Structures are given as structure tokens and as C-alpha cells.
XYZ file of N, CA and C in Angstrom:
651
model
N 0.830 -1.213 0.000
C 0.000 0.000 0.000
C 0.862 1.260 0.000
N 1.950 1.225 0.805
C 2.835 2.386 0.871
C 3.481 2.658 -0.488
N 3.851 1.555 -1.173
C 4.476 1.704 -2.492
C 3.497 2.319 -3.489
N 2.237 1.882 -3.418
C 1.208 2.419 -4.312
C 0.974 3.895 -4.016
N 0.944 4.228 -2.732
C 0.734 5.625 -2.343
C 1.892 6.488 -2.804
N 3.109 5.963 -2.643
C 4.295 6.705 -3.080
C 4.281 6.920 -4.589
N 3.908 5.865 -5.307
C 3.840 5.969 -6.770
C 2.789 6.988 -7.190
N 1.659 6.969 -6.503
C 0.578 7.919 -6.802
C 1.032 9.351 -6.550
N 1.705 9.557 -5.428
C 2.183 10.902 -5.096
C 3.223 11.383 -6.099
N 4.115 10.493 -6.491
C 5.132 10.860 -7.478
C 4.487 11.243 -8.805
N 3.485 10.464 -9.217
C 2.774 10.754 -10.457
C 2.048 12.087 -10.360
N 1.427 12.327 -9.205
C 0.707 13.593 -9.000
C 1.648 14.780 -9.087
N 2.801 14.663 -8.409
C 3.777 15.755 -8.445
C 4.326 15.962 -9.851
N 4.557 14.857 -10.552
C 5.088 14.944 -11.919
C 4.105 15.667 -12.826
N 2.821 15.308 -12.711
C 1.799 15.958 -13.524
C 1.679 17.438 -13.158
N 1.760 17.723 -11.872
C 1.633 19.105 -11.397
C 2.744 19.970 -11.956
N 3.979 19.477 -11.822
C 5.111 20.281 -12.271
C 5.195 20.359 -13.788
N 4.735 19.314 -14.483
C 4.740 19.371 -15.946
C 3.757 20.427 -16.436
N 2.634 20.556 -15.715
C 1.664 21.583 -16.071
C 2.197 22.970 -15.735
N 2.906 23.065 -14.613
C 3.439 24.352 -14.185
C 4.475 24.889 -15.165
N 5.184 23.993 -15.833
C 6.289 24.401 -16.694
C 5.842 24.790 -18.106
N 4.568 24.671 -18.380
C 4.097 25.053 -19.716
C 4.372 26.537 -19.933
N 4.950 26.879 -21.072
C 5.302 28.282 -21.319
C 4.071 29.154 -21.527
N 4.266 30.439 -21.320
C 3.193 31.389 -21.577
C 2.728 31.258 -23.036
N 1.441 31.364 -23.243
C 0.799 31.278 -24.562
C 0.742 29.860 -25.124
N 1.129 28.875 -24.305
C 1.050 27.492 -24.754
C -0.376 27.147 -25.174
N -1.363 27.594 -24.390
C -2.746 27.275 -24.695
C -3.209 27.921 -25.994
N -2.726 29.138 -26.263
C -3.073 29.804 -27.526
C -2.610 28.963 -28.716
N -1.411 28.433 -28.599
C -0.866 27.614 -29.685
C -1.665 26.320 -29.839
N -2.075 25.750 -28.711
C -2.903 24.536 -28.778
C -4.238 24.843 -29.454
N -4.776 26.015 -29.177
C -6.039 26.429 -29.806
C -5.878 26.562 -31.317
N -4.731 27.087 -31.741
C -4.467 27.183 -33.181
C -4.414 25.787 -33.808
N -3.759 24.874 -33.112
C -3.638 23.509 -33.631
C -5.012 22.852 -33.755
N -5.855 23.119 -32.763
C -7.212 22.563 -32.798
C -7.993 23.141 -33.981
N -7.858 24.444 -34.193
C -8.530 25.084 -35.332
C -8.063 24.461 -36.644
N -6.761 24.223 -36.742
C -6.206 23.665 -37.972
C -6.696 22.243 -38.215
N -6.917 21.503 -37.128
C -7.433 20.140 -37.265
C -8.889 20.146 -37.705
N -9.656 21.056 -37.122
C -11.083 21.131 -37.437
C -11.330 21.714 -38.826
N -10.524 22.711 -39.174
C -10.637 23.335 -40.496
C -9.244 23.473 -41.090
N -8.841 22.535 -41.925
C -7.500 22.591 -42.517
C -7.237 23.949 -43.174
N -6.140 24.617 -42.809
C -5.849 25.951 -43.349
C -5.545 25.899 -44.846
N -5.968 26.896 -45.576
C -5.726 26.915 -47.025
C -4.258 27.181 -47.358
N -3.845 26.699 -48.492
C -2.498 26.994 -48.979
C -2.523 28.348 -49.698
N -1.348 28.939 -49.830
C -1.187 30.207 -50.553
C -2.045 31.332 -49.965
N -2.197 31.321 -48.663
C -2.933 32.393 -47.983
C -1.947 33.433 -47.470
N -2.478 34.518 -46.936
C -1.661 35.529 -46.272
C -1.715 35.223 -44.781
N -0.568 34.956 -44.196
C -0.489 34.568 -42.783
C -0.152 35.783 -41.927
N -1.048 36.110 -40.997
C -0.798 37.188 -40.052
C -0.272 36.584 -38.759
N 0.881 37.051 -38.312
C 1.480 36.568 -37.071
C 1.780 37.764 -36.179
N 1.399 37.676 -34.901
C 1.736 38.777 -34.013
C 0.909 38.822 -32.759
N 0.741 40.029 -32.247
C 0.120 40.228 -30.941
C -1.331 40.680 -31.050
N -1.822 41.338 -30.010
C -3.267 41.580 -29.887
C -3.865 42.475 -30.974
N -3.058 43.300 -31.609
C -3.614 44.112 -32.703
C -4.114 43.226 -33.833
N -3.532 42.045 -33.958
C -4.039 41.044 -34.897
C -5.122 40.189 -34.242
N -4.895 39.798 -32.986
C -5.870 38.947 -32.298
C -7.257 39.562 -32.311
N -7.309 40.856 -32.017
C -8.589 41.553 -31.910
C -9.166 41.936 -33.275
N -8.405 41.714 -34.315
C -8.895 41.997 -35.673
C -9.634 40.744 -36.154
N -10.662 40.400 -35.455
C -11.377 39.147 -35.706
C -12.094 39.125 -37.052
N -12.438 40.310 -37.541
C -13.142 40.384 -38.834
C -12.219 40.871 -39.948
N -10.947 40.561 -39.818
C -9.959 41.027 -40.798
C -10.324 40.610 -42.217
N -10.956 39.463 -42.376
C -11.331 38.994 -43.719
C -12.300 39.954 -44.392
N -13.109 40.657 -43.600
C -14.065 41.615 -44.164
C -13.369 42.856 -44.724
N -12.195 43.153 -44.199
C -11.432 44.315 -44.657
C -10.676 44.009 -45.952
N -10.394 42.722 -46.168
C -9.690 42.294 -47.382
C -10.508 41.179 -48.038
N -11.676 41.505 -48.572
C -12.607 40.471 -49.075
C -12.071 39.635 -50.232
N -11.087 40.156 -50.955
C -10.557 39.404 -52.093
C -9.286 38.628 -51.740
N -8.969 38.565 -50.440
C -7.766 37.857 -50.002
C -8.131 36.688 -49.090
N -7.279 35.682 -49.094
C -7.429 34.559 -48.165
C -6.443 34.764 -47.030
N -6.966 34.871 -45.812
C -6.128 35.236 -44.670
C -6.217 34.203 -43.551
N -5.081 33.895 -42.970
C -5.003 33.076 -41.760
C -4.489 33.989 -40.659
N -5.297 34.225 -39.653
C -4.908 35.124 -38.557
C -4.408 34.291 -37.378
N -3.134 34.436 -37.075
C -2.540 33.711 -35.960
C -1.881 34.681 -34.976
N -2.623 35.756 -34.669
C -2.172 36.674 -33.639
C -2.607 36.158 -32.283
N -1.755 36.259 -31.289
C -2.157 35.880 -29.930
C -1.772 36.999 -28.966
N -2.791 37.500 -28.285
C -2.684 38.706 -27.476
C -1.634 38.647 -26.395
N -0.843 39.718 -26.303
C 0.194 39.810 -25.289
C 1.540 39.277 -25.741
N 1.583 38.679 -26.913
C 2.822 38.049 -27.366
C 3.908 39.066 -27.689
N 5.123 38.614 -27.461
C 6.316 39.404 -27.765
C 7.102 38.680 -28.862
N 8.098 39.332 -29.390
C 8.925 38.694 -30.408
C 9.632 37.464 -29.839
N 9.915 37.485 -28.548
C 10.502 36.298 -27.916
C 9.553 35.108 -28.010
N 8.257 35.379 -27.913
C 7.267 34.303 -28.006
C 7.147 33.789 -29.435
N 7.221 34.701 -30.397
C 7.192 34.270 -31.798
C 8.388 33.382 -32.096
N 9.528 33.726 -31.545
C 10.711 32.897 -31.747
C 10.568 31.536 -31.066
N 10.002 31.539 -29.875
C 9.845 30.290 -29.125
C 8.905 29.326 -29.840
N 7.808 29.867 -30.374
C 6.799 29.029 -31.020
C 6.917 29.049 -32.550
N 8.081 29.389 -33.047
C 8.257 29.554 -34.497
C 7.834 28.319 -35.290
N 8.204 27.146 -34.825
C 7.854 25.924 -35.565
C 6.345 25.749 -35.683
N 5.624 26.101 -34.621
C 4.168 25.970 -34.637
C 3.522 27.041 -35.511
N 4.094 28.225 -35.510
C 3.509 29.335 -36.263
C 3.843 29.284 -37.747
N 4.891 28.554 -38.088
C 5.349 28.533 -39.474
C 5.138 27.190 -40.168
N 4.160 26.429 -39.681
C 3.923 25.123 -40.306
C 2.941 25.225 -41.474
N 2.443 26.435 -41.743
C 1.501 26.644 -42.843
C 2.255 26.737 -44.174
N 1.501 26.910 -45.235
C 2.109 27.061 -46.565
C 1.603 28.358 -47.195
N 1.980 29.499 -46.615
C 1.465 30.790 -47.081
C 2.231 31.325 -48.290
N 1.621 32.285 -48.939
C 2.336 32.974 -50.011
C 2.921 34.295 -49.506
N 2.486 34.690 -48.305
C 2.953 35.941 -47.714
C 2.778 35.866 -46.201
N 3.718 36.458 -45.486
C 3.615 36.559 -44.033
C 3.700 38.031 -43.643
N 2.757 38.471 -42.813
C 2.775 39.836 -42.300
C 2.848 39.774 -40.783
N 3.786 40.505 -40.212
C 4.057 40.444 -38.777
C 3.706 41.772 -38.104
N 3.010 41.688 -36.982
C 2.873 42.845 -36.094
C 3.245 42.391 -34.692
N 4.415 42.752 -34.246
C 4.877 42.353 -32.925
C 6.075 43.218 -32.536
N 6.263 43.385 -31.239
C 7.373 44.193 -30.748
C 6.930 45.183 -29.691
N 5.694 45.616 -29.827
C 5.146 46.587 -28.875
C 5.155 46.031 -27.450
N 4.781 44.778 -27.300
C 4.721 44.177 -25.973
C 6.100 43.891 -25.389
N 7.106 43.759 -26.249
C 8.465 43.580 -25.750
C 8.867 44.786 -24.899
N 8.563 45.968 -25.414
C 8.878 47.190 -24.676
C 8.003 47.341 -23.435
N 6.736 46.990 -23.563
C 5.819 47.112 -22.425
C 6.206 46.151 -21.307
N 6.790 45.026 -21.679
C 7.200 44.022 -20.705
C 8.429 44.480 -19.910
N 9.242 45.334 -20.524
C 10.452 45.853 -19.875
C 10.702 47.259 -20.397
N 10.287 48.260 -19.626
C 10.370 49.629 -20.121
C 11.794 50.162 -20.229
N 12.776 49.364 -19.789
C 14.184 49.760 -19.924
C 14.833 49.073 -21.131
N 14.042 48.310 -21.843
C 14.566 47.538 -22.970
C 15.074 48.452 -24.078
N 16.261 48.146 -24.563
C 16.854 48.919 -25.646
C 16.250 48.511 -26.989
N 16.142 49.470 -27.889
C 15.578 49.196 -29.210
C 16.365 48.112 -29.936
N 17.684 48.119 -29.775
C 18.520 47.149 -30.478
C 18.175 45.708 -30.098
N 17.743 45.500 -28.858
C 17.375 44.158 -28.418
C 16.138 43.676 -29.172
N 15.163 44.564 -29.312
C 13.939 44.212 -30.031
C 14.235 43.988 -31.514
N 15.092 44.810 -32.064
C 15.467 44.651 -33.473
C 16.128 43.289 -33.696
N 17.010 42.892 -32.795
C 17.671 41.590 -32.922
C 16.679 40.441 -32.777
N 15.703 40.624 -31.895
C 14.662 39.601 -31.744
C 13.892 39.439 -33.053
N 13.598 40.565 -33.694
C 12.884 40.486 -34.965
C 13.746 39.818 -36.032
N 15.012 40.196 -36.092
C 15.906 39.607 -37.085
C 16.003 38.094 -36.905
N 16.000 37.654 -35.662
C 16.043 36.216 -35.384
C 14.808 35.521 -35.944
N 13.653 36.140 -35.730
C 12.414 35.551 -36.250
C 12.393 35.593 -37.773
N 12.867 36.690 -38.329
C 12.921 36.814 -39.787
C 13.793 35.694 -40.381
N 14.912 35.411 -39.732
C 15.792 34.349 -40.219
C 15.113 32.981 -40.130
N 14.327 32.777 -39.089
C 13.584 31.525 -38.957
C 12.579 31.381 -40.105
N 11.946 32.492 -40.460
C 11.000 32.468 -41.582
C 11.732 32.115 -42.866
N 12.854 32.799 -43.098
C 13.583 32.592 -44.340
C 14.180 31.195 -44.452
N 14.475 30.570 -43.306
C 14.996 29.206 -43.338
C 13.959 28.254 -43.921
N 12.687 28.585 -43.728
C 11.608 27.729 -44.226
C 11.009 28.253 -45.519
N 10.942 29.577 -45.643
C 10.338 30.189 -46.828
C 11.317 31.200 -47.427
N 12.257 30.743 -48.242
C 13.317 31.616 -48.754
C 12.837 32.745 -49.662
N 11.710 32.555 -50.336
C 11.356 33.511 -51.387
C 10.006 34.216 -51.231
N 9.165 33.793 -50.285
C 7.846 34.428 -50.196
C 7.972 35.853 -49.664
N 6.935 36.635 -49.842
C 6.881 38.004 -49.337
C 6.746 37.979 -47.814
N 7.600 38.744 -47.139
C 7.540 38.872 -45.679
C 7.530 40.352 -45.330
N 6.497 40.783 -44.644
C 6.343 42.209 -44.327
C 6.207 42.422 -42.819
N 6.675 43.574 -42.372
C 6.583 43.937 -40.951
C 5.808 45.243 -40.829
N 4.755 45.221 -40.023
C 3.991 46.443 -39.763
C 4.650 47.189 -38.615
N 4.870 48.461 -38.813
C 5.542 49.274 -37.796
C 4.810 49.223 -36.463
N 5.567 49.362 -35.397
C 4.984 49.409 -34.060
C 4.147 50.685 -33.955
N 2.905 50.537 -33.555
C 2.034 51.710 -33.422
C 2.336 52.423 -32.107
N 2.025 53.724 -32.071
C 2.303 54.523 -30.881
C 1.028 54.656 -30.048
N 0.782 53.626 -29.261
C -0.413 53.614 -28.418
C -0.298 54.688 -27.337
N -1.331 55.512 -27.159
C -1.280 56.573 -26.148
C -0.972 56.072 -24.741
N -1.431 54.876 -24.393
C -1.193 54.342 -23.052
C 0.273 53.973 -22.821
N 1.058 53.956 -23.903
C 2.470 53.584 -23.793
C 3.385 54.702 -24.293
N 2.941 55.923 -24.072
C 3.665 57.071 -24.615
C 5.113 57.140 -24.129
N 5.359 56.727 -22.895
C 6.720 56.808 -22.364
C 7.686 55.868 -23.101
N 7.119 54.919 -23.840
C 7.940 53.959 -24.576
C 8.152 54.366 -26.026
N 7.517 55.438 -26.440
C 7.602 55.848 -27.843
C 9.036 56.048 -28.351
N 9.921 56.664 -27.570
C 11.285 56.855 -28.098
C 11.958 55.547 -28.518
N 11.849 54.497 -27.655
C 12.450 53.206 -28.021
C 11.730 52.595 -29.210
N 10.402 52.752 -29.240
C 9.622 52.199 -30.344
C 9.988 52.856 -31.671
N 10.158 54.169 -31.643
C 10.515 54.898 -32.865
C 11.885 54.470 -33.370
N 12.811 54.265 -32.442
C 14.143 53.816 -32.836
C 14.089 52.416 -33.430
N 13.297 51.544 -32.813
C 13.161 50.181 -33.326
C 12.531 50.189 -34.715
N 11.495 50.989 -34.895
C 10.857 51.096 -36.210
C 11.863 51.530 -37.271
N 12.667 52.526 -36.936
C 13.652 53.052 -37.886
C 14.663 51.976 -38.284
N 15.125 51.212 -37.309
C 16.152 50.202 -37.586
C 15.577 48.979 -38.294
N 14.362 48.605 -37.951
C 13.736 47.474 -38.651
C 13.424 47.865 -40.090
N 12.998 49.116 -40.294
C 12.735 49.601 -41.655
C 13.998 49.526 -42.497
N 15.119 49.934 -41.928
C 16.397 49.898 -42.651
C 16.799 48.459 -42.967
N 16.556 47.567 -42.018
C 16.875 46.155 -42.242
C 16.024 45.564 -43.358
N 14.713 45.827 -43.300
C 13.802 45.260 -44.301
C 14.080 45.797 -45.697
N 14.550 47.022 -45.772
C 14.845 47.638 -47.067
C 15.938 46.868 -47.812
N 16.788 46.201 -47.055
C 17.909 45.477 -47.658
C 17.562 44.025 -47.993
N 16.382 43.589 -47.560
C 16.010 42.188 -47.771
C 15.190 42.016 -49.054
N 15.377 40.911 -49.756
C 14.559 40.648 -50.946
C 13.151 40.210 -50.544
N 12.180 40.606 -51.327
C 10.781 40.213 -51.076
C 10.361 40.533 -49.646
N 10.691 41.730 -49.209
C 10.366 42.151 -47.849
C 10.029 43.637 -47.841
N 9.072 44.008 -46.993
C 8.660 45.407 -46.902
C 8.404 45.793 -45.448
N 8.650 47.054 -45.152
C 8.293 47.653 -43.868
C 7.045 48.481 -44.122
N 5.937 48.109 -43.498
C 4.662 48.792 -43.722
C 4.445 49.799 -42.590
N 4.616 51.051 -42.882
C 4.542 52.093 -41.859
C 3.110 52.595 -41.690
N 2.494 52.249 -40.568
C 1.123 52.680 -40.297
C 1.082 53.885 -39.342
N 2.253 54.384 -38.947
C 2.276 55.454 -37.946
C 1.722 56.774 -38.490
N 2.063 57.111 -39.717
C 1.638 58.403 -40.274
C 0.131 58.502 -40.433
N -0.482 57.422 -40.880
C -1.920 57.447 -41.132
C -2.716 57.542 -39.828
N -2.047 57.268 -38.704
C -2.713 57.336 -37.406
C -2.510 58.686 -36.709
N -1.971 59.653 -37.456
C -1.748 60.987 -36.909
C -2.783 61.986 -37.417
N -2.982 63.056 -36.658
C -3.868 64.119 -37.118
C -3.069 65.122 -37.940
N -3.692 66.226 -38.322
C -3.047 67.217 -39.184
C -1.823 67.855 -38.529
N -1.780 67.811 -37.202
C -0.658 68.402 -36.467
C 0.440 67.400 -36.136
N 0.290 66.182 -36.618
C 1.294 65.168 -36.375
C 1.171 64.459 -35.039
N 0.028 64.626 -34.379
C -0.209 63.962 -33.105
C -0.979 62.656 -33.309
N -0.701 61.682 -32.474
C -1.418 60.408 -32.559
C -2.896 60.631 -32.249
N -3.750 60.126 -33.113
C -5.197 60.292 -32.935
C -5.728 59.333 -31.873
N -6.093 59.871 -30.733
C -6.606 59.039 -29.644
C -7.979 58.462 -29.961
N -8.686 59.081 -30.902
C -10.017 58.576 -31.243
C -9.954 57.261 -32.016
N -8.753 56.853 -32.418
C -8.596 55.580 -33.128
C -8.433 54.416 -32.158
N -8.438 54.733 -30.851
C -8.229 53.718 -29.837
C -9.470 53.559 -28.963
N -9.660 52.357 -28.459
C -10.750 52.117 -27.519
C -10.341 52.666 -26.157
N -11.150 52.430 -25.167
C -10.969 53.058 -23.854
C -9.597 52.809 -23.224
N -9.005 51.652 -23.473
C -7.709 51.356 -22.854
C -6.547 52.106 -23.498
N -6.813 52.827 -24.580
C -5.788 53.592 -25.294
C -4.631 52.701 -25.771
N -4.963 51.451 -26.014
C -3.978 50.487 -26.492
C -4.457 49.760 -27.736
N -5.702 49.304 -27.679
C -6.277 48.572 -28.809
C -7.127 49.503 -29.667
N -7.339 49.099 -30.907
C -7.918 50.024 -31.885
C -9.414 49.846 -32.135
N -9.989 50.914 -32.625
C -11.380 50.923 -33.062
C -11.450 50.419 -34.506
N -12.643 50.139 -35.004
C -12.767 49.763 -36.415
C -12.185 50.817 -37.354
N -12.290 52.082 -36.989
C -11.720 53.145 -37.827
C -10.202 53.008 -37.901
N -9.590 52.632 -36.789
C -8.144 52.412 -36.799
C -7.762 51.297 -37.756
N -8.510 50.209 -37.715
C -8.243 49.097 -38.627
C -8.532 49.481 -40.081
N -9.497 50.341 -40.272
C -9.795 50.810 -41.628
C -8.598 51.565 -42.202
N -7.957 52.369 -41.353
C -6.778 53.106 -41.798
C -5.606 52.159 -42.058
N -5.457 51.167 -41.197
C -4.420 50.161 -41.445
C -4.638 49.495 -42.796
N -5.887 49.177 -43.076
C -6.225 48.520 -44.340
C -5.798 49.361 -45.534
N -6.034 50.660 -45.439
C -5.684 51.555 -46.549
C -4.183 51.553 -46.828
N -3.383 51.379 -45.773
C -1.933 51.350 -45.934
C -1.461 49.964 -46.365
N -2.074 48.938 -45.846
C -1.656 47.559 -46.118
C -2.024 47.071 -47.507
N -3.129 47.567 -48.037
C -3.670 47.046 -49.300
C -2.636 46.941 -50.422
N -1.820 47.954 -50.664
C -0.858 47.864 -51.764
C 0.184 46.761 -51.588
N 0.360 46.309 -50.365
C 1.370 45.287 -50.090
C 0.805 43.866 -50.110
N -0.522 43.763 -50.092
C -1.149 42.441 -50.004
C -1.037 41.697 -51.326
N -0.562 40.462 -51.249
C -0.375 39.653 -52.460
C -1.646 38.912 -52.864
């Protein structure tokens, strides 16, 4: 009986600690896998990868009615998470990948240097190219959310350096959405954001669409 009890306790502890060690966003990735099993993803689609600005764009297909889109944004994700789950996020067969991520990296550590975020992006870009050497890969600039104004200087520097990097890459573009989100005086339009001053209204997504359309394959 003691041996059985010991074995049971060991199994219980093993299960407990195995569950505890699951990385952040593990469940989001499992949800994607379940979706893919239930509805096999189409080939030659446009794959969106990134954080909550994509996650909350639940009706993105309505904004691009003539495009086939797979949305794999998971809220709160950082470029470190995209790198960690790269194999799971890149198992599709897209004709184009569009990334929106990096904003949460700065929010997670307000002392983070822009160069660190740029290197994180370059690492993910290399992972993409290892699997998809020739498809179109685009990066949407980090938006300047009013709730994160103190982080804007690092974000602006990161945008500038990622833009320079993408300019040198084949079949790659930096999609700058920052200008279209400004008013006539060059200030960020707060009316494009919901109450949290972080996530966007439909009008904000409409403006993103106007900038993204020329880049969509």
C-alpha cells in the first residue's frame, strides 16, 4: 500500500510540475492547432502573425474580401514568443507573411533597448527565411499607443532600424502605419483607440487597411 501511495504521489507531483512548466501562450498555440485540425488551413494564404492588434482583428477577412487570410495573432505576445513558437507558427504554406509584434516587448520591460527588439525580430525573420526563402515577408511598424507614450522613443528607434533592415532584404517590406494614425498636427489620434488607449477601433483598422492594401499579395 505504501508503495502504491508513493507511486501515486510521485505521479501527481510529476503531472503538477509538468503543467506548471508550460510556457506562456502554450494554450493559444494549442487552440491554433485545434482550429487547424477542425478546419485545414488553405495553402497560398496571407499569414498574419503577431500580438493583440491582430488577435482583436477578428473580422480582418471583411477588410480584405478578395484575399485569403489566416490570422494567428495571440494577445500579449512578444517577439521572444514568436521565436519560441516559431515551428508551430510557421507550419503553414502561405504565399505571404505579415508580422505585427514588438510593442509588448517594450511594455514588458520599459528599460529595454531598441537594439534588443530589433535583434529579436531579425532572429524571427531568419527563422522564416529558413523555411520560406522567397515568399513576401512584411513587418507592420509598431504603433504609438497613447497608453504607452513613455515607450515611444524606443519604439521609434526600433521602427527606424527594422525599416532599414527590411529595405535590404529581398521580397520584404516595412509597412509604416504610424503616419496614417496621426492628425493634421502630427499627433497620434486618440479617437482611433478604444478606452484602454492600447487597442484600436474599427476606424483604426480601416486606416491600417488603406496602408496595407498595396502590399497584399
